[in-house]
Amino acid sequence: MNLKELAEKLGLSPTTVSRALNGYPEVNEATRERVAAAARRHNYRPNARAIRLATGRALAVGHVIPLNTRTEIMNPIFSDFIAGAGEIYSRSGYDMILSIVPDEAEEATYRDLMSRGTVDGVIVHGPKTNDPRIKVLKDLGLPFVVHGRATGSELDYNWVDVNNRRAFQRATEFLLHLGHRRIALVNGLEHMDFAIRRRAGFTEALASQSLNPDPGLMSSDEMTEISGYRAGLRALDHPQPATAFLAASMLQGMGLRRAIEGRGLHMGRDVSVIIFDDDLSYLRNGEDVPIFTATRSSVRDAGRLSAEMLLGVITQPGTPPQHRLLEAELILGQSTGPVAIGPAPAP
Amino acid sequence: MNLKELAEKLGLSPTTVSRALNGYPEVNEATRERVAAAARRHNYRPNARAIRLATGRALAVGHVIPLNTRTEIMNPIFSDFIAGAGEIYSRSGYDMILSIVPDEAEEATYRDLMSRGTVDGVIVHGPKTNDPRIKVLKDLGLPFVVHGRATGSELDYNWVDVNNRRAFQRATEFLLHLGHRRIALVNGLEHMDFAIRRRAGFTEALASQSLNPDPGLMSSDEMTEISGYRAGLRALDHPQPATAFLAASMLQGMGLRRAIEGRGLHMGRDVSVIIFDDDLSYLRNGEDVPIFTATRSSVRDAGRLSAEMLLGVITQPGTPPQHRLLEAELILGQSTGPVAIGPAPAP
DNA sequence: GCCCTCCTCCAAATCGCTTTGACACCCCTT
DNA sequence: AAGGGGTGTCAAAGCGATTTGGAGGAGGGC
């Protein structure tokens, strides 16, 4: 059942039927209702392909997920971000198109999406310092919102980000207040922008106490359980072991706990741990009492906000670049405590 | 730059240009090359919207992800499945459209995708027993592949699944061989089909040793760390505590480990654990030596296979329903050992 | 020299919608 | 009675590709 057939059944022209269904004013209220009723009765739904061609809009937004061809690791926060964004899209009648591409093919993917007219805009995931994608998208004229920021880009662009620097600064200060001086940083990969900001917050907080970060206590890796475990062992086996950890993700925190307990220590008593908690739906930080003390910011909310911003940019071209900086909250869990007196017990 | 403009520049008709670019035989090889060169030079890319309308194909497949409105939990395996499927789609020039919908709206979403012509086929995630979606899709005539199976549906349909029953049966037998008799099952939600099959494998293995499963040692919940933790405490605090666990996911396994160590026990020595490992990229089961003994089957592979099957069904309509049953491998890790002699030490 | 095939290429229709411009028609005003 | 301003409707031209049904010209057979 298409528009023409429906129009014939009603004894009207396709024009009128189209207008009636799309709420244009120049159609009699009585006919509008007649049309609406017929559409409902015949289960008519306008063909999306035809609408797209006729209007020149894709009614779709793209999420390009670069897949590091070497590690092939999907970012675990991705599914919750998508869930938040998807909620907004479906509410607005937009489709969400996912492109999983090897990271070296990402630029080509944007050109393709643009020139074929597959999407009206894109979300950029996982920005790196001096990320080249921003210039590419600006040049293409494809509307976009970055989830995160790309230090070093002199261009202005739309972004939604968490105040990563501040979050890690506050977390570090909290550990310092508890008396910790040997604090290990278990960071994400430091070509990622957020990881650099977190590191900056960490070192700034140390510097305010005239402390220098010990390179032997800083690591930077994929945010997996394994990497947390490895970093934990390294820092605990250090000649001057860490008494506290600051980790970039829940999974790394879990790896840390395994390392800590593997060395016969107890998290929260012998060793303190603070994590960054993205509030993932399938990785909740405990129930009523959080397991980990954490800086928390919901990545699902970030997805919602990014999607809303993008749809705004698409429907109102020419608006100046928008920014949204979210603050992470510091929540107290069972993984932190005052620095233990005397040296930690030997393994 | 569209087809007409390109044709004018070349002094050819749009027909010929279209045919040249799409590899039709009725065009001179010399002109074909001339056209290809011009297309490359002018960076011509056919408009996807126009192709879709003209061919009547969507060149897109849909993944409808039902989001339980109560728990709002995204399945963590989802991102790896998508990564595998997405690889296949982009290789074949298809778009992947993701719809995140409240589970009560799922049926309506399928009708919509079909009648608007947004997709050529869909992947069905998370089938339940007697899943109504299968009949809906059959009636709609929308090609689909189910990731998993839906017991109770008398209809035949395309699916890709892991042999969950066999996997849990083998794992249980392995624990029985090690001398365990008090084995706890930490299952996923048992309205999900895979969970029922796993439970069946578990009870069958017990039955073959004339053992009855103890309801007090069986739990069924979302596959999160917390649920594993809770189930672990319950089984360990049981008057006749479990000496071994069989868990449905890596995250539940991690929760179990936390519970076990929280009770002052040691996993692999005092208590054995076997998990089902979906081989998620960000949740690897250890490095060279696996942490958990596990039944393993890559969900990313399942994504690849499902996508390939779906594209096959789309391009060759009328082929009889296809099935692909994957066997999980049983890999030995550090979390299992012979049953401890005597009662476990009190906490 | 004529006719018939192939080989290339093209004009025009088509996909299903939106949107522009025009046209009746009715009611008012002057 | 003529002119003017709404209202409600429609015919037709698009969007940018594919696809059908020919058509012109070169080459070959007789």
PDB file of C-alpha atoms (C1' of nucleotides) in Angstrom, chain B residues 2-3 15 18-19 22 24 44 47, chain D residues 14-22:
ATOM      1  CA  ASN B   2      25.614  13.061  -9.542  1.00  0.00           C
ATOM      2  CA  LEU B   3      25.182  10.566 -12.318  1.00  0.00           C
ATOM      3  CA  THR B  15      22.458   4.747 -18.685  1.00  0.00           C
ATOM      4  CA  SER B  18      25.570   3.559 -14.686  1.00  0.00           C
ATOM      5  CA  ARG B  19      26.215   0.340 -16.559  1.00  0.00           C
ATOM      6  CA  ASN B  22      28.177  -1.467 -12.235  1.00  0.00           C
ATOM      7  CA  TYR B  24      27.353  -4.654 -16.982  1.00  0.00           C
ATOM      8  CA  TYR B  44      31.728  10.485  -7.780  1.00  0.00           C
ATOM      9  CA  ASN B  47      23.658   8.468  -3.959  1.00  0.00           C
TER      10      ASN B  47
ATOM     11  C1'  DG D  14      11.458  17.279  -9.017  1.00  0.00           C
ATOM     12  C1'  DC D  15      14.886  13.739  -5.956  1.00  0.00           C
ATOM     13  C1'  DG D  16      19.054  10.386  -8.452  1.00  0.00           C
ATOM     14  C1'  DA D  17      19.639   6.340  -9.468  1.00  0.00           C
ATOM     15  C1'  DT D  18      18.141   1.575 -12.284  1.00  0.00           C
ATOM     16  C1'  DT D  19      16.114  -0.812 -16.049  1.00  0.00           C
ATOM     17  C1'  DT D  20      13.409  -1.715 -20.251  1.00  0.00           C
ATOM     18  C1'  DG D  21      13.103  -1.568 -25.011  1.00  0.00           C
ATOM     19  C1'  DG D  22      15.135   0.092 -28.899  1.00  0.00           C
TER      20       DG D  22
END
